[in-house]
CSV table of C-alpha atoms in Angstrom, one decimal:
chain,number,residue,atom,x,y,z
A,88,MET,CA,0.0,0.0,0.0
A,89,GLY,CA,2.9,2.4,0.6
A,90,SER,CA,4.0,2.0,-3.0
A,91,LEU,CA,0.6,3.2,-4.2
A,92,ARG,CA,0.8,6.4,-2.0
A,93,ASN,CA,4.5,7.0,-2.5
A,94,PRO,CA,5.8,5.8,-5.9
A,95,VAL,CA,9.1,4.0,-5.8
A,96,GLY,CA,11.6,4.4,-8.7
A,97,PRO,CA,14.6,6.3,-10.0
A,98,LEU,CA,12.5,9.2,-11.2
A,99,PRO,CA,11.0,12.0,-9.1
A,100,SER,CA,7.6,11.1,-7.6
A,101,SER,CA,5.8,14.0,-9.4
A,102,ILE,CA,6.4,12.2,-12.7
A,103,TYR,CA,4.7,9.0,-11.5
A,104,TRP,CA,1.8,11.0,-10.2
A,105,ARG,CA,1.3,12.8,-13.6
A,106,ARG,CA,1.4,9.4,-15.3
A,107,ARG,CA,-1.3,8.1,-12.9
A,108,ALA,CA,-3.5,11.2,-13.6
A,109,VAL,CA,-3.2,10.7,-17.4
A,110,LEU,CA,-4.2,7.0,-17.1
A,111,ALA,CA,-7.1,7.9,-14.9
A,112,SER,CA,-8.4,10.5,-17.3
A,113,VAL,CA,-8.2,8.1,-20.3
A,114,ALA,CA,-10.1,5.4,-18.3
A,115,ALA,CA,-12.8,7.9,-17.4
A,116,LEU,CA,-13.1,9.1,-21.0
A,117,LEU,CA,-13.5,5.5,-22.3
A,118,ALA,CA,-16.2,4.8,-19.7
A,119,LEU,CA,-18.1,7.9,-20.8
A,120,ILE,CA,-17.9,6.8,-24.5
A,121,ALA,CA,-19.2,3.4,-23.6
A,122,VAL,CA,-22.2,4.8,-21.6
A,123,TRP,CA,-23.0,7.2,-24.5
A,124,ALA,CA,-22.9,4.4,-27.1
A,125,ILE,CA,-25.2,2.1,-25.1
A,126,SER,CA,-27.8,4.9,-24.3
A,127,SER,CA,-27.9,6.1,-27.9
A,128,GLY,CA,-28.3,2.6,-29.3
A,129,ALA,CA,-31.2,1.9,-26.9
A,130,GLY,CA,-33.0,5.0,-28.1
A,131,LYS,CA,-33.4,3.6,-31.6
A,132,THR,CA,-36.4,1.5,-32.6
A,133,SER,CA,-36.0,-1.3,-35.2
A,134,THR,CA,-38.4,-1.0,-38.0
A,135,ASN,CA,-37.9,-4.5,-39.4
A,136,GLY,CA,-37.9,-3.2,-42.9
A,137,LYS,CA,-41.5,-1.9,-42.4
A,138,GLY,CA,-40.7,1.8,-42.0
A,139,ASP,CA,-41.5,4.1,-39.1
A,140,GLY,CA,-44.5,5.8,-40.6
A,141,SER,CA,-42.6,8.9,-41.7
A,142,GLY,CA,-42.5,8.0,-45.4
A,143,PRO,CA,-44.5,9.7,-48.2
A,144,VAL,CA,-48.3,9.7,-48.0
A,145,ARG,CA,-49.9,7.5,-50.7
A,146,THR,CA,-52.1,9.5,-53.1
A,147,ILE,CA,-55.4,8.1,-54.4
A,148,THR,CA,-56.1,8.7,-58.1
A,149,PRO,CA,-59.6,9.0,-59.3
A,150,GLY,CA,-60.9,5.8,-60.9
A,151,PRO,CA,-63.4,3.1,-60.8
A,152,SER,CA,-65.7,3.3,-57.9
A,153,GLY,CA,-69.3,3.0,-57.1
A,154,SER,CA,-69.7,6.5,-56.0
A,155,GLY,CA,-68.0,9.9,-56.4
A,156,PRO,CA,-68.1,13.4,-55.1
A,157,ALA,CA,-71.6,15.0,-55.2
A,158,ILE,CA,-72.0,17.9,-57.5
A,159,SER,CA,-75.1,20.1,-56.8
A,160,GLN,CA,-75.3,21.8,-60.2
A,161,ALA,CA,-77.7,20.1,-62.6
A,162,PRO,CA,-76.6,19.9,-66.2
A,163,GLY,CA,-78.4,21.9,-68.8
A,164,GLY,CA,-81.6,20.4,-70.1
A,165,ARG,CA,-81.8,17.7,-67.5
A,166,GLY,CA,-84.3,17.5,-64.6
A,167,ASP,CA,-83.9,15.4,-61.5
A,168,SER,CA,-86.2,12.7,-62.9
A,169,GLY,CA,-83.5,11.7,-65.4
A,170,THR,CA,-84.2,11.5,-69.1
A,171,GLY,CA,-81.2,10.2,-71.0
A,172,SER,CA,-79.7,7.0,-72.3
A,173,ALA,CA,-77.4,5.1,-70.1
A,174,SER,CA,-76.6,3.0,-73.2
A,175,GLY,CA,-75.0,6.1,-74.6
A,176,GLY,CA,-75.3,8.6,-77.4
A,177,SER,CA,-78.2,10.0,-79.4
A,178,GLY,CA,-78.7,6.7,-81.3
A,179,ALA,CA,-81.1,4.0,-80.2
A,180,GLY,CA,-79.6,0.7,-79.1
A,181,ALA,CA,-80.4,-2.2,-81.3
A,182,ALA,CA,-80.8,-5.8,-80.2
A,183,ALA,CA,-79.2,-8.6,-82.1
A,184,GLY,CA,-82.5,-10.4,-82.0
A,185,THR,CA,-85.5,-11.1,-79.7
A,186,GLY,CA,-87.1,-14.4,-79.2
A,187,LYS,CA,-90.6,-15.6,-78.2
A,188,ASN,CA,-92.7,-13.4,-75.9
A,189,GLY,CA,-90.1,-10.7,-76.0
A,190,GLU,CA,-87.3,-12.9,-74.5
A,191,PRO,CA,-83.9,-12.1,-75.9
A,192,GLY,CA,-82.7,-14.0,-78.9
A,193,SER,CA,-79.2,-14.8,-79.9
A,194,GLY,CA,-76.7,-12.0,-79.5
A,195,ALA,CA,-76.3,-9.0,-77.3
A,196,ALA,CA,-77.6,-5.5,-77.7
A,197,THR,CA,-75.5,-2.9,-79.5
A,198,GLY,CA,-75.4,0.8,-78.8
A,199,GLY,CA,-76.1,4.1,-80.5
A,200,ASP,CA,-75.0,5.7,-83.8
A,201,SER,CA,-73.8,9.2,-84.1
A,202,GLY,CA,-74.4,10.7,-80.7
A,203,SER,CA,-71.7,12.2,-78.5
A,204,ALA,CA,-71.3,8.9,-76.8
A,205,ALA,CA,-71.6,5.5,-78.4
A,206,GLY,CA,-73.1,2.6,-76.4
A,207,ALA,CA,-72.3,-1.0,-76.6
A,208,GLY,CA,-74.1,-3.9,-75.0
A,209,GLY,CA,-72.3,-6.5,-73.0
A,210,GLY,CA,-72.3,-8.5,-69.7
A,211,SER,CA,-74.7,-11.4,-69.0
A,212,GLY,CA,-78.1,-11.2,-70.6
A,213,ALA,CA,-77.5,-7.7,-72.1
A,214,ALA,CA,-80.2,-8.0,-74.7
A,215,GLN,CA,-82.9,-5.5,-75.7
A,216,VAL,CA,-86.5,-6.5,-75.4
A,217,PRO,CA,-89.7,-4.7,-76.7
A,218,ALA,CA,-91.3,-2.2,-74.4
A,219,ASP,CA,-94.5,-4.4,-74.3
A,220,SER,CA,-92.5,-7.5,-73.4
A,221,PRO,CA,-94.3,-9.7,-70.8
A,222,LEU,CA,-91.2,-9.6,-68.7
A,223,PRO,CA,-92.1,-7.6,-65.5
A,224,THR,CA,-90.4,-4.3,-64.9
A,225,CYS,CA,-87.6,-4.7,-62.4
A,226,ALA,CA,-88.5,-3.3,-59.0
A,227,PRO,CA,-86.0,-0.6,-57.9
A,228,SER,CA,-85.6,-2.4,-54.6
A,229,ALA,CA,-84.3,-5.5,-56.4
A,230,LEU,CA,-81.7,-3.5,-58.4
A,231,LEU,CA,-78.1,-2.6,-57.6
A,232,TRP,CA,-76.2,-0.5,-60.1
A,233,LYS,CA,-72.8,1.1,-60.4
A,234,VAL,CA,-70.8,3.0,-63.0
A,235,GLU,CA,-67.1,2.5,-63.5
A,236,SER,CA,-64.4,4.0,-65.7
A,237,VAL,CA,-62.4,1.4,-67.6
A,238,LYS,CA,-59.3,3.4,-66.9
A,239,ASN,CA,-58.3,5.8,-64.1
A,240,ASP,CA,-56.9,8.3,-66.6
A,241,TYR,CA,-56.8,8.8,-70.4
A,242,ASP,CA,-54.2,10.2,-72.8
A,243,PRO,CA,-55.2,13.0,-75.1
A,244,THR,CA,-55.9,10.6,-78.0
A,245,GLU,CA,-58.0,8.2,-75.9
A,246,LYS,CA,-61.8,8.2,-75.5
A,247,PRO,CA,-63.1,7.6,-72.0
A,248,ARG,CA,-65.1,4.3,-71.7
A,249,LEU,CA,-67.6,3.9,-68.9
A,250,GLU,CA,-69.4,0.8,-67.8
A,251,LEU,CA,-72.8,0.8,-66.2
A,252,THR,CA,-73.7,-2.5,-64.5
A,253,VAL,CA,-77.2,-3.2,-63.4
A,254,SER,CA,-77.6,-6.3,-61.1
A,255,ASN,CA,-80.9,-8.1,-60.4
A,256,THR,CA,-81.1,-9.5,-56.8
A,257,SER,CA,-84.5,-11.0,-57.3
A,258,GLY,CA,-85.3,-14.6,-58.2
A,259,GLY,CA,-86.9,-13.8,-61.5
A,260,ASN,CA,-86.0,-12.2,-64.9
A,261,CYS,CA,-87.1,-8.7,-65.4
A,262,LYS,CA,-86.6,-5.7,-67.7
A,263,ILE,CA,-85.1,-2.3,-67.0
A,264,GLY,CA,-85.5,0.9,-69.1
A,265,LEU,CA,-82.2,2.5,-70.1
A,266,GLY,CA,-83.5,4.9,-72.7
A,267,PRO,CA,-83.9,8.7,-72.8
A,268,LYS,CA,-87.1,8.5,-70.7
A,269,GLN,CA,-85.6,6.3,-68.0
A,270,ALA,CA,-82.0,7.1,-67.4
A,271,VAL,CA,-79.4,9.9,-67.9
A,272,VAL,CA,-75.6,10.0,-68.1
A,273,THR,CA,-74.0,13.3,-67.4
A,274,ILE,CA,-70.3,14.2,-67.3
A,275,PHE,CA,-69.1,17.1,-65.2
A,276,GLN,CA,-65.8,18.9,-65.1
A,277,THR,CA,-64.7,19.3,-61.5
A,278,THR,CA,-63.2,22.7,-62.2
A,279,GLY,CA,-66.2,25.0,-62.0
A,280,ALA,CA,-68.6,22.0,-61.4
A,281,LYS,CA,-70.1,22.3,-64.8
A,282,ALA,CA,-71.7,19.7,-67.0
A,283,VAL,CA,-69.8,19.3,-70.3
A,284,TRP,CA,-71.9,16.4,-71.8
A,285,SER,CA,-75.3,14.9,-71.1
A,286,SER,CA,-77.2,12.1,-72.8
A,287,ALA,CA,-80.4,14.2,-72.2
A,288,ASP,CA,-79.3,17.0,-74.5
A,289,CYS,CA,-79.8,14.9,-77.7
A,290,PRO,CA,-81.8,11.9,-76.8
A,291,GLY,CA,-82.7,10.9,-80.4
A,292,ASP,CA,-85.9,9.5,-81.7
A,293,THR,CA,-86.2,6.4,-79.5
A,294,ASP,CA,-87.8,7.2,-76.2
A,295,ASP,CA,-87.8,3.8,-74.5
A,296,LEU,CA,-85.1,1.2,-74.5
A,297,PHE,CA,-85.6,-1.9,-72.3
A,298,PHE,CA,-83.1,-4.5,-71.5
A,299,ARG,CA,-83.5,-7.9,-69.9
A,300,VAL,CA,-81.8,-8.5,-66.5
A,301,PRO,CA,-81.6,-12.2,-65.6
A,302,ALA,CA,-82.5,-13.4,-62.1
A,303,GLN,CA,-79.4,-13.1,-59.8
A,304,GLY,CA,-77.5,-11.7,-62.8
A,305,ASP,CA,-76.6,-8.4,-64.4
A,306,THR,CA,-76.7,-6.4,-67.5
A,307,LYS,CA,-73.7,-4.2,-68.5
A,308,GLN,CA,-73.8,-1.3,-70.9
A,309,THR,CA,-70.7,0.5,-72.1
A,310,VAL,CA,-70.6,4.2,-72.9
A,311,GLU,CA,-67.7,5.8,-74.9
A,312,TRP,CA,-67.4,9.5,-74.8
A,313,ASP,CA,-65.9,11.1,-77.9
A,314,ARG,CA,-64.7,14.1,-75.8
A,315,LYS,CA,-67.1,16.6,-77.4
A,316,PHE,CA,-69.4,19.0,-75.6
A,317,SER,CA,-73.2,18.9,-75.8
A,318,ALA,CA,-76.0,21.4,-75.0
A,319,PRO,CA,-79.8,21.3,-75.1
A,320,ASN,CA,-81.3,21.8,-78.5
A,321,GLN,CA,-77.9,22.0,-80.2
A,322,CYS,CA,-77.6,18.5,-81.6
A,323,GLN,CA,-76.8,19.7,-85.1
A,324,THR,CA,-74.4,22.4,-84.0
A,325,PRO,CA,-72.9,21.3,-80.7
A,326,PRO,CA,-70.7,23.7,-78.7
A,327,ALA,CA,-67.2,24.1,-80.1
A,328,GLY,CA,-64.0,23.3,-78.3
A,329,SER,CA,-62.8,20.2,-76.4
A,330,PRO,CA,-62.5,19.4,-72.8
A,331,THR,CA,-59.3,20.5,-71.0
A,332,PRO,CA,-57.1,18.2,-68.9
A,333,ASP,CA,-58.8,17.8,-65.5
A,334,THR,CA,-60.7,15.4,-63.3
A,335,TYR,CA,-64.2,14.6,-64.5
A,336,VAL,CA,-67.2,13.1,-62.6
A,337,VAL,CA,-69.7,10.8,-64.3
A,338,GLU,CA,-73.2,10.7,-62.9
A,339,VAL,CA,-75.9,8.2,-63.8
A,340,LYS,CA,-79.4,8.8,-62.6
A,341,SER,CA,-82.7,7.1,-62.9
A,342,PRO,CA,-86.0,7.4,-61.0
A,343,GLY,CA,-86.2,5.2,-58.0
A,344,LEU,CA,-82.5,4.3,-58.0
A,345,PRO,CA,-79.7,6.0,-56.1
A,346,VAL,CA,-77.3,8.2,-58.2
A,347,ALA,CA,-74.3,6.3,-59.3
A,348,ARG,CA,-71.0,8.2,-59.7
A,349,THR,CA,-67.4,7.6,-60.7
A,350,SER,CA,-64.5,9.7,-61.9
A,351,PHE,CA,-61.6,9.8,-64.4
A,352,VAL,CA,-58.8,12.1,-65.4
A,353,LEU,CA,-58.0,13.5,-68.8
A,354,LYS,CA,-54.2,13.9,-68.8
A,355,GLN,CA,-52.0,16.6,-70.3
A,356,ASP,CA,-50.3,16.1,-73.6
């Protein structure tokens, strides 16, 4: 113990004390570094490759859906009762054939001619039947319908395609009217909430178009918009111009059924 208090050696004791002070300082510094490393490591939380929630927020692009944002402004020439053609355009849909008692024959219905949108039949049982067909009219409570855009967005050279699907939840076949007197398709531009096209503006000569909806099945109609404007009583001279890049909302409305909506985007060049 005496050698610890009084260093023994050929050199002066002050030199040995300075050496001891330096070694003690180094030991204390190493201890502080070790404590800091342990405490900082414990403060980190492993993410296991799943991130810590601070990454970029996912954006949702407009696209196929059963409903969209509500727009209060009604399009020109259209009342709330709905008078348009969900099968599209100003032309009348034409069935490929009808069978006995108004039941559909072979082939599906095809859509309009030279309107602003061209309809095309499809889906299961998408066949036109006469208005006086013995098939009962589908009860609104037995119908479910939705409108979807085939794509979320469209290039400047693409024509938006919309699909209207009507499902029959009842146990029997029935018919539904999708003509100018029964349904209406309207396209709104979200900027300004204005209607740019409506099937009610130029409904054509055919007032009633009925389609068979099989029991527990559906009927699908396709509408292709040619990206032209429409206006009431301007079928021969439609408004000039073309829609600008923006988000557009599609609204399909028929008496007794909820409004179906979806959206799509017209992209920049």
